Structure formats: structure tokens, C-alpha cells
PDB file of C-alpha atoms in Angstrom:
ATOM      1  CA  MET D  27       2.387  37.574 -31.224  1.00 44.00           C
ATOM      2  CA  CYS D  28       2.363  33.845 -31.824  1.00 61.00           C
ATOM      3  CA  HIS D  29       4.963  31.825 -29.891  1.00 73.00           C
ATOM      4  CA  ARG D  30       6.473  35.107 -28.721  1.00 79.00           C
ATOM      5  CA  LEU D  31       7.323  36.078 -32.297  1.00 88.00           C
ATOM      6  CA  THR D  32       6.951  39.554 -33.677  1.00 90.00           C
ATOM      7  CA  CYS D  33       5.127  39.965 -36.984  1.00 91.00           C
ATOM      8  CA  ASP D  34       8.482  40.588 -38.694  1.00 94.00           C
ATOM      9  CA  GLU D  35       9.946  37.390 -37.218  1.00 93.00           C
ATOM     10  CA  TYR D  36       6.926  35.385 -38.357  1.00 91.00           C
ATOM     11  CA  ASP D  37       7.247  36.905 -41.850  1.00 93.00           C
ATOM     12  CA  GLU D  38      10.922  35.885 -41.829  1.00 94.00           C
ATOM     13  CA  LEU D  39       9.896  32.316 -40.908  1.00 94.00           C
ATOM     14  CA  ARG D  40       7.335  32.237 -43.723  1.00 92.00           C
ATOM     15  CA  GLU D  41       9.924  33.495 -46.207  1.00 95.00           C
ATOM     16  CA  ARG D  42      12.434  30.878 -45.021  1.00 95.00           C
ATOM     17  CA  ALA D  43       9.831  28.115 -45.487  1.00 96.00           C
ATOM     18  CA  GLY D  44       8.821  29.365 -48.924  1.00 95.00           C
ATOM     19  CA  GLY D  45       5.201  28.395 -48.307  1.00 92.00           C
ATOM     20  CA  CYS D  46       6.076  24.722 -47.763  1.00 96.00           C
ATOM     21  CA  CYS D  47       6.707  22.397 -44.836  1.00 96.00           C
ATOM     22  CA  GLU D  48      10.400  22.594 -43.983  1.00 96.00           C
ATOM     23  CA  ILE D  49      10.735  18.812 -43.659  1.00 95.00           C
ATOM     24  CA  CYS D  50       8.593  17.166 -46.344  1.00 93.00           C
ATOM     25  CA  GLY D  51       8.081  20.137 -48.682  1.00 94.00           C
ATOM     26  CA  THR D  52       4.273  19.898 -48.750  1.00 93.00           C
ATOM     27  CA  PRO D  53       2.830  23.245 -49.909  1.00 94.00           C
ATOM     28  CA  GLU D  54       0.872  25.056 -47.208  1.00 91.00           C
ATOM     29  CA  ALA D  55      -2.387  24.885 -49.190  1.00 90.00           C
ATOM     30  CA  GLU D  56      -2.097  21.077 -49.374  1.00 90.00           C
ATOM     31  CA  THR D  57      -1.643  20.451 -45.654  1.00 86.00           C
ATOM     32  CA  GLY D  58      -4.475  18.888 -43.688  1.00 77.00           C
ATOM     33  CA  GLY D  59      -5.087  22.076 -41.729  1.00 74.00           C
ATOM     34  CA  LYS D  60      -4.402  24.256 -44.799  1.00 79.00           C
ATOM     35  CA  ARG D  61      -1.686  26.012 -42.808  1.00 87.00           C
ATOM     36  CA  LEU D  62       1.805  25.473 -41.504  1.00 93.00           C
ATOM     37  CA  VAL D  63       2.342  25.355 -37.756  1.00 93.00           C
ATOM     38  CA  VAL D  64       5.106  27.054 -35.774  1.00 94.00           C
ATOM     39  CA  ASP D  65       7.362  24.255 -34.563  1.00 94.00           C
ATOM     40  CA  HIS D  66       9.112  24.941 -31.281  1.00 92.00           C
ATOM     41  CA  PHE D  67      10.934  23.229 -28.447  1.00 88.00           C
ATOM     42  CA  GLU D  68      10.407  24.219 -24.834  1.00 83.00           C
ATOM     43  CA  GLY D  69      13.126  23.569 -22.314  1.00 79.00           C
ATOM     44  CA  ARG D  70      13.476  24.600 -18.722  1.00 79.00           C
ATOM     45  CA  GLY D  71      13.495  28.373 -18.911  1.00 81.00           C
ATOM     46  CA  PHE D  72      13.754  28.684 -22.697  1.00 84.00           C
ATOM     47  CA  ARG D  73      11.796  28.211 -25.899  1.00 86.00           C
ATOM     48  CA  LEU D  74      13.284  27.811 -29.361  1.00 90.00           C
ATOM     49  CA  VAL D  75      11.299  28.289 -32.556  1.00 94.00           C
ATOM     50  CA  ARG D  76      12.601  25.839 -35.137  1.00 95.00           C
ATOM     51  CA  GLY D  77      10.491  26.657 -38.197  1.00 96.00           C
ATOM     52  CA  LEU D  78       7.186  26.003 -39.988  1.00 96.00           C
ATOM     53  CA  LEU D  79       5.839  22.492 -40.534  1.00 95.00           C
ATOM     54  CA  CYS D  80       2.759  20.639 -41.712  1.00 93.00           C
ATOM     55  CA  ASP D  81       0.819  18.799 -39.004  1.00 90.00           C
ATOM     56  CA  SER D  82       2.336  15.425 -39.955  1.00 88.00           C
ATOM     57  CA  CYS D  83       5.914  16.652 -39.705  1.00 91.00           C
ATOM     58  CA  ASN D  84       5.117  18.465 -36.474  1.00 91.00           C
ATOM     59  CA  ALA D  85       4.169  15.013 -35.133  1.00 89.00           C
ATOM     60  CA  VAL D  86       7.501  13.690 -36.438  1.00 90.00           C
ATOM     61  CA  MET D  87       9.285  16.353 -34.396  1.00 91.00           C
ATOM     62  CA  SER D  88       7.358  15.178 -31.325  1.00 89.00           C
ATOM     63  CA  CYS D  89       8.975  11.788 -31.933  1.00 86.00           C
ATOM     64  CA  VAL D  90      12.407  13.400 -32.317  1.00 86.00           C
ATOM     65  CA  ASP D  91      11.782  15.281 -29.077  1.00 84.00           C
ATOM     66  CA  GLY D  92      10.780  12.042 -27.382  1.00 80.00           C
ATOM     67  CA  THR D  93       7.258  13.132 -26.472  1.00 81.00           C
ATOM     68  CA  LYS D  94       5.610  10.617 -28.844  1.00 81.00           C
ATOM     69  CA  ARG D  95       6.460   7.100 -29.930  1.00 77.00           C
ATOM     70  CA  TRP D  96       7.872   6.570 -33.387  1.00 73.00           C
ATOM     71  CA  GLY D  97       5.399   4.978 -35.773  1.00 71.00           C
ATOM     72  CA  VAL D  98       5.103   5.032 -39.538  1.00 62.00           C
ATOM     73  CA  ASN D  99       6.550   8.565 -39.524  1.00 58.00           C
ATOM     74  CA  ARG D 100      10.048   7.164 -38.955  1.00 77.00           C
ATOM     75  CA  ARG D 101      10.727   7.487 -42.679  1.00 80.00           C
ATOM     76  CA  TRP D 102      11.188  11.235 -42.109  1.00 84.00           C
ATOM     77  CA  GLU D 103      13.680  10.810 -39.247  1.00 87.00           C
ATOM     78  CA  SER D 104      16.852  11.818 -41.120  1.00 90.00           C
ATOM     79  CA  GLU D 105      15.137  14.862 -42.678  1.00 93.00           C
ATOM     80  CA  ALA D 106      13.775  15.839 -39.248  1.00 91.00           C
ATOM     81  CA  LEU D 107      17.242  15.667 -37.697  1.00 89.00           C
ATOM     82  CA  GLU D 108      18.661  17.823 -40.516  1.00 94.00           C
ATOM     83  CA  TYR D 109      15.834  20.305 -40.019  1.00 94.00           C
ATOM     84  CA  GLU D 110      16.468  20.395 -36.255  1.00 91.00           C
ATOM     85  CA  ALA D 111      20.169  21.083 -36.859  1.00 91.00           C
ATOM     86  CA  SER D 112      19.271  24.068 -39.063  1.00 92.00           C
ATOM     87  CA  SER D 113      16.575  25.483 -36.758  1.00 92.00           C
ATOM     88  CA  TRP D 114      15.596  29.104 -37.197  1.00 93.00           C
ATOM     89  CA  GLN D 115      16.622  29.846 -33.603  1.00 90.00           C
ATOM     90  CA  GLN D 116      19.814  28.036 -32.683  1.00 89.00           C
ATOM     91  CA  PRO D 117      20.315  26.990 -29.048  1.00 87.00           C
ATOM     92  CA  THR D 118      23.274  28.131 -27.015  1.00 86.00           C
ATOM     93  CA  PRO D 119      25.630  25.298 -25.993  1.00 89.00           C
ATOM     94  CA  GLU D 120      23.908  25.187 -22.586  1.00 89.00           C
ATOM     95  CA  GLN D 121      20.452  25.062 -24.168  1.00 87.00           C
ATOM     96  CA  ARG D 122      21.601  22.375 -26.626  1.00 85.00           C
ATOM     97  CA  ALA D 123      22.799  20.238 -23.708  1.00 88.00           C
ATOM     98  CA  ALA D 124      19.410  20.761 -22.027  1.00 85.00           C
ATOM     99  CA  VAL D 125      17.564  19.832 -25.255  1.00 84.00           C
ATOM    100  CA  VAL D 126      19.556  16.610 -25.596  1.00 84.00           C
ATOM    101  CA  ALA D 127      18.992  15.728 -21.921  1.00 85.00           C
ATOM    102  CA  LEU D 128      15.237  16.427 -22.111  1.00 83.00           C
ATOM    103  CA  GLN D 129      14.866  14.418 -25.311  1.00 82.00           C
ATOM    104  CA  ALA D 130      16.728  11.473 -23.770  1.00 82.00           C
ATOM    105  CA  ALA D 131      14.613  11.618 -20.601  1.00 82.00           C
ATOM    106  CA  GLN D 132      11.408  11.671 -22.661  1.00 79.00           C
ATOM    107  CA  ARG D 133      12.550   8.618 -24.648  1.00 76.00           C
ATOM    108  CA  VAL D 134      13.254   6.716 -21.414  1.00 78.00           C
ATOM    109  CA  ARG D 135       9.740   7.547 -20.134  1.00 76.00           C
ATOM    110  CA  ILE D 136       8.154   6.309 -23.372  1.00 71.00           C
ATOM    111  CA  TYR D 137      10.273   3.135 -23.307  1.00 70.00           C
ATOM    112  CA  ARG D 138       9.242   2.394 -19.703  1.00 74.00           C
ATOM    113  CA  ARG D 139       5.564   2.999 -20.487  1.00 70.00           C
ATOM    114  CA  ARG D 140       5.776   0.679 -23.495  1.00 69.00           C
ATOM    115  CA  ARG D 141       7.385  -2.050 -21.395  1.00 71.00           C
ATOM    116  CA  ARG D 142       4.557  -1.740 -18.849  1.00 70.00           C
ATOM    117  CA  GLY D 143       2.002  -1.894 -21.667  1.00 67.00           C
ATOM    118  CA  VAL D 144       0.645   1.620 -21.106  1.00 57.00           C
TER     119      VAL D 144
END
């Protein structure tokens, strides 16, 4: 089991993705790692699998989540937000509130580090 997914759930994810990154549409065989990665979000006490992405778009989702600074990948921001809204596993209202709070807290930490020059 990868990311606590059963084989059937992983097959369902692969079918949903159609062999391509769910954000940019790059075919799996053309990704840098020659595979799509399982994109997920971990909150306090929960984990949500969002879908399958290429490595570049997985980095974009790290920016959406606030764990990385935005760089040149910002051009995919609107597509990433659409993808997040249509995640394979949808959060409960409580989890969604926790996701939003964690993402905001991460962005504040990055902003403070940038201001200190770290």
C-alpha cells in the first residue's frame, strides 16, 4: 500500500489521471522521473490523497500548500487551485478548515523567513 491506498484505489487514481499529470497534462512517460507521484496533503490527524502529478506540478502543490516559496511555477497556480478543489479525496468541512489554516500558517512562516533573509 502506497500512501495508505489499496491497489484498487491506486488503480482508480491512475484511471482518473488517464496516464497524465492532473495539472499540466504531461504524459507519465514524459515526466522527469518517468512516473507520476501520489499527491497528498497531511493535516493534524488526517491525510488526503489529491491525485497523481508529475514532479514539477507536485512542487507547485507544495507552493499552494505553503511549504515552498512560489517561483517560476506560479504560472500553474490557477490550474493547481482547480485541481485541489477537485481532489480525489475531498476533505470534510472540519478538515477543509484545518487545511486552510495550515496553508496560511505555512505561508506566514515562509514570509517571515524571506524577510529575515533565510
